[in-house]
XYZ file of N, CA and C in Angstrom:
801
model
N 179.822 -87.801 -28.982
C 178.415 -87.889 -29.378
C 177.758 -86.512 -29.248
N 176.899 -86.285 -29.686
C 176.428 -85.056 -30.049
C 175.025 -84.881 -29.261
N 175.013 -83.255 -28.660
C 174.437 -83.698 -27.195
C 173.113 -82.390 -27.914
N 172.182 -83.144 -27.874
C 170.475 -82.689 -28.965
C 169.665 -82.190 -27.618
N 169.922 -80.829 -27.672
C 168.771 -80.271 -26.301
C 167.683 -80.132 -27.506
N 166.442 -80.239 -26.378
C 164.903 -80.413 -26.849
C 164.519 -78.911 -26.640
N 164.575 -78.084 -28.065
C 164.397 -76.685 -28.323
C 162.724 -76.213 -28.100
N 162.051 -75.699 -27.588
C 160.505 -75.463 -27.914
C 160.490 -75.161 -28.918
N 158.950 -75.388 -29.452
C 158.439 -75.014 -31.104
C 158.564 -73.518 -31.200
N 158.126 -73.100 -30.048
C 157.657 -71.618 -30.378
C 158.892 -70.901 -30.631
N 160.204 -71.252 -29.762
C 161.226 -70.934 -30.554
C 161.724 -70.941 -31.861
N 161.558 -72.619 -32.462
C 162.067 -72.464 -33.697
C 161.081 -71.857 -34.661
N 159.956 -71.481 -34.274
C 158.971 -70.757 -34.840
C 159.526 -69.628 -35.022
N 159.538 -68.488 -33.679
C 160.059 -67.247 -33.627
C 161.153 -67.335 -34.550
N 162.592 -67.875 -34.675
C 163.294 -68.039 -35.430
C 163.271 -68.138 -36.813
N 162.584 -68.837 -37.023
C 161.989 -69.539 -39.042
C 161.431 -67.962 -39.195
N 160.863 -67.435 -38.385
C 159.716 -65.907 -38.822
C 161.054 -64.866 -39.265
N 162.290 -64.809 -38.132
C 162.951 -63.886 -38.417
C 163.731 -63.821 -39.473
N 164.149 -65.361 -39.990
C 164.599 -65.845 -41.130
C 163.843 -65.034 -42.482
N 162.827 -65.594 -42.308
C 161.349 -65.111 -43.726
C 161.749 -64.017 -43.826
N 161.628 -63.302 -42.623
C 161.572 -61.607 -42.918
C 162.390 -60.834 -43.347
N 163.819 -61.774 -43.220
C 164.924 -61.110 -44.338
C 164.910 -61.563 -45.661
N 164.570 -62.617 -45.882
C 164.056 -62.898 -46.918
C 162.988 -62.587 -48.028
N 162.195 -61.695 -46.768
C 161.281 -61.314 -47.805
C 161.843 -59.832 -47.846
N 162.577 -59.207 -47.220
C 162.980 -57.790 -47.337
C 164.014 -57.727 -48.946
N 164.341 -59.229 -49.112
C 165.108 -59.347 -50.337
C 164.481 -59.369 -50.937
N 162.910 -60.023 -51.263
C 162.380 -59.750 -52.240
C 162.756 -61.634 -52.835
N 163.272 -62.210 -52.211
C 163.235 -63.889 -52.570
C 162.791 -64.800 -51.799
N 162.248 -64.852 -50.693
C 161.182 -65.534 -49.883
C 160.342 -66.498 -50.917
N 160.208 -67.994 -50.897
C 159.413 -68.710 -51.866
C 158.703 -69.444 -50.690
N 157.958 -69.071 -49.584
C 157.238 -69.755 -48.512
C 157.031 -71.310 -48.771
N 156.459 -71.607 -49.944
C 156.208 -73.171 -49.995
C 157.416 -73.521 -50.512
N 158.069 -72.874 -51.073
C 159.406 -73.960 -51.437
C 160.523 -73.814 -50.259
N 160.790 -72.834 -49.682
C 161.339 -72.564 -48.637
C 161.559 -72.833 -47.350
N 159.588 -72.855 -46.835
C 159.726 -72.960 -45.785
C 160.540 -74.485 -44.896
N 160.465 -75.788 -45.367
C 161.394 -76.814 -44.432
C 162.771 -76.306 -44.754
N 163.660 -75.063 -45.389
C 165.148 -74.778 -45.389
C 165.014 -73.965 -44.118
N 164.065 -73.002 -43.819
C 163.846 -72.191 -43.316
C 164.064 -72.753 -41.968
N 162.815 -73.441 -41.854
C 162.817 -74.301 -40.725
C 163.964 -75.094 -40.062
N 164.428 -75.644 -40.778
C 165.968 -76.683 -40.662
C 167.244 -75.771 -40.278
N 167.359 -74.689 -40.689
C 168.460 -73.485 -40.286
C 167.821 -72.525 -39.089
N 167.137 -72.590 -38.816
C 166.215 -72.264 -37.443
C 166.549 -73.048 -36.589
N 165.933 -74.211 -36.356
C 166.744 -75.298 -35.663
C 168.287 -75.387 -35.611
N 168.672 -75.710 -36.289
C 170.512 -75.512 -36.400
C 170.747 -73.904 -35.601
N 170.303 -72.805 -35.668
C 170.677 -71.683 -35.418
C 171.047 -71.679 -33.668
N 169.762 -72.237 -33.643
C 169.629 -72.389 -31.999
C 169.958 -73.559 -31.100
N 170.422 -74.711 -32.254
C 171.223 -76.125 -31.507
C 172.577 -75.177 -31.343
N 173.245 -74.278 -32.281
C 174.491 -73.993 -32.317
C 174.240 -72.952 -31.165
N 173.387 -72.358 -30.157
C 173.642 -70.990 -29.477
C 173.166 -71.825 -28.538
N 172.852 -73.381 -28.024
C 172.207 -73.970 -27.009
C 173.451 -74.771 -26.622
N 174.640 -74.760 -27.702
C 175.868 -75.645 -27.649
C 175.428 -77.358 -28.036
N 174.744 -77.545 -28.615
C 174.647 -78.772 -28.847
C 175.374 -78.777 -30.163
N 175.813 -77.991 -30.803
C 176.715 -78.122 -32.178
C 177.825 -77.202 -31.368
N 178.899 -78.121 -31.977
C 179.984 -77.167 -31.604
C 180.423 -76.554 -33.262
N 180.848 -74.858 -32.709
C 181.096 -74.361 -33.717
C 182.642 -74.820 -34.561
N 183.096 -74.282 -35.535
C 184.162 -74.435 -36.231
C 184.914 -73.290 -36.035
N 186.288 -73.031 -35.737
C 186.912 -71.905 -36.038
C 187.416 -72.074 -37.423
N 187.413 -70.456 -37.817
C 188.361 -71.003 -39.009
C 189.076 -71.504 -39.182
N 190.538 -70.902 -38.158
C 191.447 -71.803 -38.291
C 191.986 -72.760 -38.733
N 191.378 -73.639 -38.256
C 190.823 -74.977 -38.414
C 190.578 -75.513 -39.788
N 190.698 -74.658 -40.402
C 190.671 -74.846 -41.883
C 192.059 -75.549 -42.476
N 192.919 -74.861 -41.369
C 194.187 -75.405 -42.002
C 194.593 -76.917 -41.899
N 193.953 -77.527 -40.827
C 194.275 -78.946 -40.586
C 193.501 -80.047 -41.281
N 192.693 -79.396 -42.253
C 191.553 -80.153 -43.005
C 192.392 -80.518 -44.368
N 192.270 -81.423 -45.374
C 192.735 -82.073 -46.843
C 192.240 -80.856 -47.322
N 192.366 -80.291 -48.684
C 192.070 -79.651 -49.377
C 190.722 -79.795 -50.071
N 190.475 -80.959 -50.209
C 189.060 -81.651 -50.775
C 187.984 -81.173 -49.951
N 188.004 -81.008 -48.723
C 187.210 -81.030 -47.609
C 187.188 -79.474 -47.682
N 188.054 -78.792 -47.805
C 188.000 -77.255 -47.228
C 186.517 -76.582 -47.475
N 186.276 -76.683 -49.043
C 185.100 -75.606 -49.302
C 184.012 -75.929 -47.979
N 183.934 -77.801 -48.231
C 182.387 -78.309 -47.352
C 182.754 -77.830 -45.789
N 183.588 -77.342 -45.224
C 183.985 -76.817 -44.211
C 183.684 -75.541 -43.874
N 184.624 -74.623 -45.068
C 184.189 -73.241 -44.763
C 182.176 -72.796 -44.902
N 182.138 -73.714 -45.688
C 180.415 -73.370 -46.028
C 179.500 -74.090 -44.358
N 180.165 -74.720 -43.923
C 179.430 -74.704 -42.421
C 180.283 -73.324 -41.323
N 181.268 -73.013 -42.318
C 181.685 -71.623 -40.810
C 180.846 -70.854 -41.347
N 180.579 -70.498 -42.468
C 179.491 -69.521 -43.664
C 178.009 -69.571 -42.973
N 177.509 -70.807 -42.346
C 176.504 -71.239 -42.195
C 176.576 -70.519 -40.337
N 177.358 -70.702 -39.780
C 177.287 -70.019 -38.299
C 177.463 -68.765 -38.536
N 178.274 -67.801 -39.396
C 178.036 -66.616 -39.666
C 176.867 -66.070 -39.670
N 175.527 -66.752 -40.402
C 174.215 -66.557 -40.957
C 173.460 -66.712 -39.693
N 173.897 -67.334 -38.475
C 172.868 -67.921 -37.454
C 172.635 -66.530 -36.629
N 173.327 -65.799 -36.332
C 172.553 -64.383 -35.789
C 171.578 -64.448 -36.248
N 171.483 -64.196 -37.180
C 169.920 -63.578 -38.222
C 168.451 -64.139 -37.411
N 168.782 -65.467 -37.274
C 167.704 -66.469 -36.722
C 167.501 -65.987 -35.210
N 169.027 -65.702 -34.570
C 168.496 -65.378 -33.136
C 167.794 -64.041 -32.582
N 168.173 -62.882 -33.693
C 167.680 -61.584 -33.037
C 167.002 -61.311 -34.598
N 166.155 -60.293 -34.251
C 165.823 -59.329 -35.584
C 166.568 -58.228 -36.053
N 167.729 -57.756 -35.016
C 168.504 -56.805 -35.579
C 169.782 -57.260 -34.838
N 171.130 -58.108 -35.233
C 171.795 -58.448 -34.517
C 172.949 -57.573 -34.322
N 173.260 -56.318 -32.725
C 174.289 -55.865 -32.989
C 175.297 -55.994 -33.104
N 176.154 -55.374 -34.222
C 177.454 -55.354 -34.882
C 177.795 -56.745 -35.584
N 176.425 -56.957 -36.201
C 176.137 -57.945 -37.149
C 177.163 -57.793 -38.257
N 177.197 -56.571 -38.942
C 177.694 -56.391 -39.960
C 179.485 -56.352 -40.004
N 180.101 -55.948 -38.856
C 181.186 -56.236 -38.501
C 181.750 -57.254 -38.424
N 180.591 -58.582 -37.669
C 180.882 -59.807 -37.191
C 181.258 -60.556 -38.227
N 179.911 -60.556 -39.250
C 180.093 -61.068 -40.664
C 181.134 -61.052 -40.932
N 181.326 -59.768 -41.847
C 182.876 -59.087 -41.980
C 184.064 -59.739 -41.802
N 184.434 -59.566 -40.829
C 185.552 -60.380 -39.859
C 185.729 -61.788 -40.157
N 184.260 -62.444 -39.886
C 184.068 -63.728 -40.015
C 184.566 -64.394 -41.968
N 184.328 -63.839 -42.668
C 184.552 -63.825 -43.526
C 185.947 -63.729 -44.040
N 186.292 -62.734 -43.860
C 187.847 -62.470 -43.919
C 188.286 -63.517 -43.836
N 188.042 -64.222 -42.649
C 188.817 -65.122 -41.620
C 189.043 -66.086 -42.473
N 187.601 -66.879 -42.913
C 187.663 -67.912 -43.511
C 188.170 -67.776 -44.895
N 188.443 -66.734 -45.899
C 189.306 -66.165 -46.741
C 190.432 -66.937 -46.728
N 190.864 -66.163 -45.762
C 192.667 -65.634 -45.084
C 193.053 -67.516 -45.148
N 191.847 -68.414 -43.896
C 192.860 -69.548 -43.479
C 192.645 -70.717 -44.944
N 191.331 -70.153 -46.325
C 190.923 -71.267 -46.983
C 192.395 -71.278 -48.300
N 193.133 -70.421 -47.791
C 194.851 -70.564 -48.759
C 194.801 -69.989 -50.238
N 195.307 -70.783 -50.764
C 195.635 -70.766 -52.404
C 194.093 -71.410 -52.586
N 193.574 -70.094 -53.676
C 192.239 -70.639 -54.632
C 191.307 -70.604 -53.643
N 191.344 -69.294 -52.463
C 190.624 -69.328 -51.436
C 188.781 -68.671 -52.072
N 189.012 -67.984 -53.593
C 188.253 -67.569 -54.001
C 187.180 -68.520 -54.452
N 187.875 -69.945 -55.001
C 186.871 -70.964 -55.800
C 186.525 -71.470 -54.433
N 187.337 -71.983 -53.934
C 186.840 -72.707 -52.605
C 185.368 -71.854 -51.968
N 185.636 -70.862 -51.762
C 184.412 -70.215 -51.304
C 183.215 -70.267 -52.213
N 183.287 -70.119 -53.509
C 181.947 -70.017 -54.349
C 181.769 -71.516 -54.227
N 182.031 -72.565 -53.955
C 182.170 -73.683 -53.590
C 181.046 -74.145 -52.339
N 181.648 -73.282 -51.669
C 180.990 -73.085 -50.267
C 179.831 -72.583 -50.110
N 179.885 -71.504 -50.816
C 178.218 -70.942 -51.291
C 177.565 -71.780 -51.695
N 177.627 -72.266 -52.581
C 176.806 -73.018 -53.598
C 176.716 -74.639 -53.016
N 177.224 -74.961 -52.116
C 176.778 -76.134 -50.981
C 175.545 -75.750 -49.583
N 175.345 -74.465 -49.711
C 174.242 -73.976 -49.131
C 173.339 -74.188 -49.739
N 172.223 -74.408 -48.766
C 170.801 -74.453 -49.058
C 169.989 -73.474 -49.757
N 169.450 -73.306 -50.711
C 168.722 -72.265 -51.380
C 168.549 -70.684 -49.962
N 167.459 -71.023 -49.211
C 167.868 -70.024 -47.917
C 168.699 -69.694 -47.712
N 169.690 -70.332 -47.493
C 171.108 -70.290 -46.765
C 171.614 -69.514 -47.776
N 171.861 -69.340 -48.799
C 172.290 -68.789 -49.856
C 171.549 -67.406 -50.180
N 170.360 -67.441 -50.058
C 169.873 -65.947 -50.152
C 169.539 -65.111 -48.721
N 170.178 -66.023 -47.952
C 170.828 -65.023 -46.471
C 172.028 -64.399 -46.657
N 172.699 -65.345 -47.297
C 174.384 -65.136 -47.512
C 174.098 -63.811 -48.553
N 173.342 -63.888 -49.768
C 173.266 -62.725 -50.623
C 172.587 -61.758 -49.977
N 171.765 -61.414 -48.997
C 171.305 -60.230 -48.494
C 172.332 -59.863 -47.755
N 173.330 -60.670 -46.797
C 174.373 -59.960 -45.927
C 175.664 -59.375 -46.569
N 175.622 -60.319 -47.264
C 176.899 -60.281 -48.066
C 177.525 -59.192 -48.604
N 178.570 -58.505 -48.375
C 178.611 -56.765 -49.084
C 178.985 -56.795 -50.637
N 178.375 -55.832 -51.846
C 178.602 -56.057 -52.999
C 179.681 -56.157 -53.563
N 180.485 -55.625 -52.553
C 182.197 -56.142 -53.448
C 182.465 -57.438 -53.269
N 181.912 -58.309 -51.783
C 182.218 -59.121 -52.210
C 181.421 -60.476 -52.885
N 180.520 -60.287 -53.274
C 179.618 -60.784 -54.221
C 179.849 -60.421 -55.303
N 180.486 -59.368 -55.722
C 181.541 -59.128 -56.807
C 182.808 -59.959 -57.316
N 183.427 -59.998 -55.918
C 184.725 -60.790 -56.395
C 184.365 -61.976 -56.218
N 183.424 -62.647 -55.677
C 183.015 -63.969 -55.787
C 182.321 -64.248 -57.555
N 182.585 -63.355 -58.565
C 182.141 -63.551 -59.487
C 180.547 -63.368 -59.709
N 179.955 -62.080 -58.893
C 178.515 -61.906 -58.882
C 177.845 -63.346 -58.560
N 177.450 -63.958 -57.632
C 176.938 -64.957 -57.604
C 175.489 -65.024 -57.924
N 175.054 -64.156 -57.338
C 173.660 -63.711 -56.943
C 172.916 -62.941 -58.260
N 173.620 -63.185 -59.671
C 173.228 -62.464 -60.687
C 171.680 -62.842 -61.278
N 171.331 -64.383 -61.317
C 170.397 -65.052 -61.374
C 169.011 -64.379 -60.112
N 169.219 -63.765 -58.995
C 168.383 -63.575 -58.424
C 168.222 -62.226 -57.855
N 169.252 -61.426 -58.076
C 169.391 -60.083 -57.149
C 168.139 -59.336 -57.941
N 167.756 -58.477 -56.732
C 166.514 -57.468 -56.821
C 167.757 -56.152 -57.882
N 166.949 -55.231 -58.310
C 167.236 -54.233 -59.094
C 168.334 -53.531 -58.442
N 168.071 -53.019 -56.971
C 169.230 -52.125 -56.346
C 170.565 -52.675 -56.474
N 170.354 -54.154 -56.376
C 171.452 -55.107 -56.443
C 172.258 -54.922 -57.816
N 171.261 -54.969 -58.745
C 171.948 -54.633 -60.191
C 172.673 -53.657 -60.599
N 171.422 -52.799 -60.630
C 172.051 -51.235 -60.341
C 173.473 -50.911 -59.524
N 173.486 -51.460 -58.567
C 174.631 -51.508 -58.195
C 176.179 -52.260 -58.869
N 176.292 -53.000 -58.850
C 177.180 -53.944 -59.965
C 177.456 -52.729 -61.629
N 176.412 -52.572 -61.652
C 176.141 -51.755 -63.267
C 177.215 -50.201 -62.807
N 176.857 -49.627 -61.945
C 177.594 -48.260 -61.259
C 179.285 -48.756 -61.630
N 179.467 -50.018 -60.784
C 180.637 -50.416 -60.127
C 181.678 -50.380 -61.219
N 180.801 -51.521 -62.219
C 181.543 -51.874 -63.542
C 181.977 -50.330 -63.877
N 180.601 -49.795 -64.377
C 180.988 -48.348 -65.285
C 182.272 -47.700 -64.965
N 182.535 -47.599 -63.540
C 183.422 -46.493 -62.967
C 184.962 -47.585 -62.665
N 185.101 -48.675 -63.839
C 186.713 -49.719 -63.485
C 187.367 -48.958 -63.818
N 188.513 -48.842 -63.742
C 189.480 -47.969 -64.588
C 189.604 -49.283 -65.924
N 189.705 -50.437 -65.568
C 190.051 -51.576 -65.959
C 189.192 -51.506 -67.558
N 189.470 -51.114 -68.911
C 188.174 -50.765 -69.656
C 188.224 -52.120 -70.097
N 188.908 -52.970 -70.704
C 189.048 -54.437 -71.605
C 187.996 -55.033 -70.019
N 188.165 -54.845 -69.108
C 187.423 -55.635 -67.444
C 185.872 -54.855 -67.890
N 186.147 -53.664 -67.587
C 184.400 -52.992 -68.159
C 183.921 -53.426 -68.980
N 184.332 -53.434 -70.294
C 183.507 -54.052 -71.413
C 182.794 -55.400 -71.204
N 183.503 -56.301 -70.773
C 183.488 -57.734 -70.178
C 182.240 -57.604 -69.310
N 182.483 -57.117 -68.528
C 181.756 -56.719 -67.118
C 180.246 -56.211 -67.261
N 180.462 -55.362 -68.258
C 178.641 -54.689 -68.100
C 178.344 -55.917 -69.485
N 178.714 -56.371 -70.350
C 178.033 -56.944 -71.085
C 177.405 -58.210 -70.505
N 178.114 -58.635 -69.422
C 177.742 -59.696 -69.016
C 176.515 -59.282 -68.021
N 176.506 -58.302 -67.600
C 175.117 -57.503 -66.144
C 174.253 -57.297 -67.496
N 174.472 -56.495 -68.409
C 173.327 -56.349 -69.350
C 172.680 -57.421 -69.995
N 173.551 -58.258 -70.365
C 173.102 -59.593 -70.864
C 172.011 -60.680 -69.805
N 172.790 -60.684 -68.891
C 171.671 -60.847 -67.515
C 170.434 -59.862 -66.946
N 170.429 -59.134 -67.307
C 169.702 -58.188 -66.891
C 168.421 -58.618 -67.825
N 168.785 -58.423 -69.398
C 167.351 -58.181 -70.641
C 166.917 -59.799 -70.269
N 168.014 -60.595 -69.922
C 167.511 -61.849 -69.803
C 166.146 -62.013 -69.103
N 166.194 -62.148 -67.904
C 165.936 -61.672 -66.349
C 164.564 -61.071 -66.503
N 164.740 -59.868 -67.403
C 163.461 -58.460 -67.522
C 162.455 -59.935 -68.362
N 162.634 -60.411 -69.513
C 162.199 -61.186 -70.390
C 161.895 -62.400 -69.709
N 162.057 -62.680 -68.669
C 161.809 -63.388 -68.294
C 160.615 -63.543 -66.563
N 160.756 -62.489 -66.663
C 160.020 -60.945 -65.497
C 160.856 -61.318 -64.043
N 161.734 -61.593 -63.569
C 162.486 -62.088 -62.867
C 163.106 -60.667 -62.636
N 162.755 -59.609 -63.093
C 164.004 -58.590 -62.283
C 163.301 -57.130 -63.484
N 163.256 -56.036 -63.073
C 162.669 -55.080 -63.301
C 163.353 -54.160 -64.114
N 163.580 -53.946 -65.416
C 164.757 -53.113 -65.707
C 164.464 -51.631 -65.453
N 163.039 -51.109 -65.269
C 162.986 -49.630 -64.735
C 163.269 -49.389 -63.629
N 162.956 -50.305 -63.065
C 163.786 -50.055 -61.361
C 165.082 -49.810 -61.671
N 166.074 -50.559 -62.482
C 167.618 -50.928 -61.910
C 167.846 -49.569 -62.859
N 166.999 -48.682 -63.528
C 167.595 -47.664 -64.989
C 167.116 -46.447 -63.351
N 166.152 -46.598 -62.835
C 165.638 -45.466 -61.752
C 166.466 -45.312 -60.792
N 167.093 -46.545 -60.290
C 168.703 -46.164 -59.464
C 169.349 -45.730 -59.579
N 169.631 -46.275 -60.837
C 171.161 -45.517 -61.623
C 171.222 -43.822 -61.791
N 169.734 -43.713 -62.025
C 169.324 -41.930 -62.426
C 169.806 -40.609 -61.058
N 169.360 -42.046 -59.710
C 169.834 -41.132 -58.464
C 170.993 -40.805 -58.029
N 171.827 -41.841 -58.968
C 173.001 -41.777 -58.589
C 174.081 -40.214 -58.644
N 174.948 -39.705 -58.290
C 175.594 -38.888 -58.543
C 176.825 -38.771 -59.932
N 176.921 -40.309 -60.254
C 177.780 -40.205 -61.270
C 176.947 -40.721 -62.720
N 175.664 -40.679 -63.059
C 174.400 -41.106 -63.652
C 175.088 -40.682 -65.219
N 175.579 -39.248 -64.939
C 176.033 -38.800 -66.400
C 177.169 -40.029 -66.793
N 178.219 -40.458 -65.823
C 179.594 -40.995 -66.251
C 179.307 -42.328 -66.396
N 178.019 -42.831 -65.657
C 177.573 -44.102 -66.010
C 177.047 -44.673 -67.501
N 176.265 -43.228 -67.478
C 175.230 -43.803 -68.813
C 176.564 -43.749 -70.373
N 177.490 -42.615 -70.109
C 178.373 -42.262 -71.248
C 178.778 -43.511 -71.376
N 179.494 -44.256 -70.208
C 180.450 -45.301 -70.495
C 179.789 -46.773 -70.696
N 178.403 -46.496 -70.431
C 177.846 -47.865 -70.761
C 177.491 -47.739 -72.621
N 177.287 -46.488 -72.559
C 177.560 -46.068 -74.507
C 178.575 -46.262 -75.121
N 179.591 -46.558 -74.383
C 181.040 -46.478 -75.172
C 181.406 -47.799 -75.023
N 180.960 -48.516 -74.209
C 181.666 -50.014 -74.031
C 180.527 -50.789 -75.216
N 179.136 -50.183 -75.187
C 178.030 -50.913 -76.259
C 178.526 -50.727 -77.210
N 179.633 -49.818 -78.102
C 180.172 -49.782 -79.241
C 181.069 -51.181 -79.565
N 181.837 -51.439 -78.194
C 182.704 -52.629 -78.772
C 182.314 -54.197 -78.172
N 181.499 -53.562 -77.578
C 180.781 -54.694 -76.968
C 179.855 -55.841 -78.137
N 179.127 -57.119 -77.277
C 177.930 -57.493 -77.838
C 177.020 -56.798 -77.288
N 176.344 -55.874 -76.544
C 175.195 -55.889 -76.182
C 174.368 -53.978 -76.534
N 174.626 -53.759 -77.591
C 173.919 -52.712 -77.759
C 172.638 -52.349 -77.757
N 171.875 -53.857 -78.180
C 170.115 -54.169 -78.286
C 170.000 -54.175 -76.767
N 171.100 -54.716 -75.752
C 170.914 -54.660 -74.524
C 170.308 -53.372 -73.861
N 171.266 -52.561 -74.504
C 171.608 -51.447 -73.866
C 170.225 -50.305 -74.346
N 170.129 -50.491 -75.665
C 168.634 -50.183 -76.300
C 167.527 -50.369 -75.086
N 167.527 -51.807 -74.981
C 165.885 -52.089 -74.138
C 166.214 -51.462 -72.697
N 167.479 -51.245 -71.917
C 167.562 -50.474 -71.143
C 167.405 -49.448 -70.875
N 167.962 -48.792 -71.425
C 167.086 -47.248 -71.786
C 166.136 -46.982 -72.235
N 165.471 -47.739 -72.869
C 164.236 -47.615 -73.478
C 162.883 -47.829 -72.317
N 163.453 -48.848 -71.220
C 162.850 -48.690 -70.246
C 161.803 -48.172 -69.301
N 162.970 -46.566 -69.348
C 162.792 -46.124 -68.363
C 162.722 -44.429 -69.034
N 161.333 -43.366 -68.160
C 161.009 -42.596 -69.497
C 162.390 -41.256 -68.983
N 163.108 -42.059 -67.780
C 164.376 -40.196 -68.123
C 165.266 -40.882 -68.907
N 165.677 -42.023 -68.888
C 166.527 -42.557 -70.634
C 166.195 -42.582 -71.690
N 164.795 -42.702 -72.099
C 164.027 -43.161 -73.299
C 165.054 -42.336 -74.685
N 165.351 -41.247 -74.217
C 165.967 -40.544 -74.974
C 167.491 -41.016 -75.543
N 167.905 -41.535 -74.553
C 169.348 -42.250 -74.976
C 169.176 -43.269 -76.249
N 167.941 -43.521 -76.621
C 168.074 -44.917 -76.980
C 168.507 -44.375 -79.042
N 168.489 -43.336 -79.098
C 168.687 -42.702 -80.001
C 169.859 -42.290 -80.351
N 170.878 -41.961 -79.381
C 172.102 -42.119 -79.247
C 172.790 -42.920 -79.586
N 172.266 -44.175 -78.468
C 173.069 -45.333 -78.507
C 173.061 -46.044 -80.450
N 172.006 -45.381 -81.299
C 171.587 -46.091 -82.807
C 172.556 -45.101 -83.220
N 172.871 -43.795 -82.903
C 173.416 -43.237 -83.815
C 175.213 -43.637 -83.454
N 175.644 -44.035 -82.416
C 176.825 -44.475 -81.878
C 177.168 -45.868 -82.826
N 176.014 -46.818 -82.686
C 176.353 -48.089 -83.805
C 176.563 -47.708 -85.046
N 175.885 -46.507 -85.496
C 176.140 -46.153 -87.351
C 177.154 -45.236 -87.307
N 178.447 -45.106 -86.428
C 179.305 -44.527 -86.777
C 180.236 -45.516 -87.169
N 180.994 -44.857 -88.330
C 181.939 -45.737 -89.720
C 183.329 -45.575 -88.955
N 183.805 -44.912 -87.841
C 185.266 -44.995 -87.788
C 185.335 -46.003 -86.388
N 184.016 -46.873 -86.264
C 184.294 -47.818 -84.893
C 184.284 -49.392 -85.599
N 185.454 -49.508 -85.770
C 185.366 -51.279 -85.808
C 185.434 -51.882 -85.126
N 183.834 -52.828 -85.127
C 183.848 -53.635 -84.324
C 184.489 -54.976 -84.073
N 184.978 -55.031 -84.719
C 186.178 -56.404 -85.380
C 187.611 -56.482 -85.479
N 187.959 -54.847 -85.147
C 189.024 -54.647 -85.223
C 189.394 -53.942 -83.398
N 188.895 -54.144 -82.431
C 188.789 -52.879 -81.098
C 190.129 -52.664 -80.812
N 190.619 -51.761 -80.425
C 191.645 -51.528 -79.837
C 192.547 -52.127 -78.503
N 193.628 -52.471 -78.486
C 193.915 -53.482 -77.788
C 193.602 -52.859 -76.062
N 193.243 -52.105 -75.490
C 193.235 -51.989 -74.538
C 191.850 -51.878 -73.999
N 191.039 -52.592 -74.845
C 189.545 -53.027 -75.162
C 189.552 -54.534 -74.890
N 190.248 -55.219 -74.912
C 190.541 -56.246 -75.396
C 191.472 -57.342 -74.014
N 190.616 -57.671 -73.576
C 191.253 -58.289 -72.172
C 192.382 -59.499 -72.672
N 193.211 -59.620 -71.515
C 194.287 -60.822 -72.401
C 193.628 -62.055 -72.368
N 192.555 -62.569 -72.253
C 192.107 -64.023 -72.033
C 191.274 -64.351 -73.080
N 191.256 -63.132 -74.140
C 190.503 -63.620 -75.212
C 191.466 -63.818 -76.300
């Protein structure tokens, strides 16, 4: 039986606050829609550090049916996140995560990748944009960008860098059309800023190798109008956007015909 210590308010108060505040440092904080997730993982944070929940090891993953695994790992996912609630700066947070993660990787087997986006996406809206603020971009990457629907600009910007610089080009092409395609979406929809995510990219150190190759993949790509309102944006690109028109009216690029190493094997 499960042993329910009687937490003070002012605790799960203090807690729910420290929650918000990463939340709002993301820039996705929805207070009225939020706040009872907020609240409810506050509570849980501190039943689990009072021992009235016993935690999960990963491990433990292994003795579970396969059916069960994701709804499993997404409660070890969920004690990963509970620092956050107990301190405002938790040390060697970022390590712990880390580790913690791995872990549940390593023991969730074959298809440990779906299982996990699985796991994500059985989180609570909060719970989920805790997981996307901690979460490091590679691996919100290899989880298939989860967070594409909500990430702030740096977030984009970032992904957009990553793609540019694959060696993988048939993976690049794929890759930024799908961030650009999300992106004009997003802007059009005012959900995400495209001068911000074009003003990152500008600081970057590889800005020249970015912008070339997001020109060269818009040739065989769908998203050149993408790539237009992107640059068009922002006034140190504005100038590209002239480029990118004179790149579509060149006669020796078929777009119907791309070269096979353009051309990922799954199409």
């Amino acid at each position: 039986m499960e042993n329910r210590a009687i937490i003070p308010q002012e605790e799960i108060v203090a807690a729910a606050n420290r929650i918000a505040i990463c939340l709002s440092g993301s820039g996705q904080f929805d207070q009225d829609r939020q706040a009872p997730e907020v609240l409810d993982f506050a509570r849980y944070a501190l039943a689990l550090r009072a021992g009235s929940i016993i935690p999960i090891e990963s491990i433990s993953l292994l003795s579970f049916p396969e059916p069960r695994k994701p709804e499993i790992a997404g409660q070890i996912v969920r004690q990963l996140l509970a620092p956050l609630a107990l301190e405002s700066h938790p040390r060697g947070y970022v390590r712990f995560f880390s580790g913690g993660m791995q872990e549940v990787r390593d023991f969730l087997g074959a298809g440990s990748r779906t299982k996990l986006v699985m796991a994500v996406n059985g989180l609570s809206d909060a719970e989920q944009q805790l997981f996307f603020f901690v979460a490091p971009v590679s691996l919100l990457q290899d989880l298939g960008f989860l967070d594409l629907d909500s990430c702030n600009p740096l977030r984009m910007a970032q992904y957009i860098r990553n793609a540019s610089l694959g060696r993988n080009i048939a993976e690049r092409d794929e890759t930024l059309e799908m961030l650009l395609t999300s992106a004009v979406e997003r802007a059009d929809q005012q959900t995400i800023d495209l001068a911000g995510v074009v003003g990152i990219l500008c600081q970057t150190e590889e800005r020249d190798l970015i912008f070339e190759r997001l020109i060269e993949s818009a040739q065989w790509g769908e998203f050149r109008d993408q790539l237009i309102q992107l640059f068009g944006s922002y006034h140190q690109t504005a100038g590209l956007v002239d480029l990118v028109r004179r790149q579509m009216d060149r006669e020796d690029v078929d777009i119907d015909n791309p070269p096979k190493y353009r051309v990922s094997a799954d199409r």
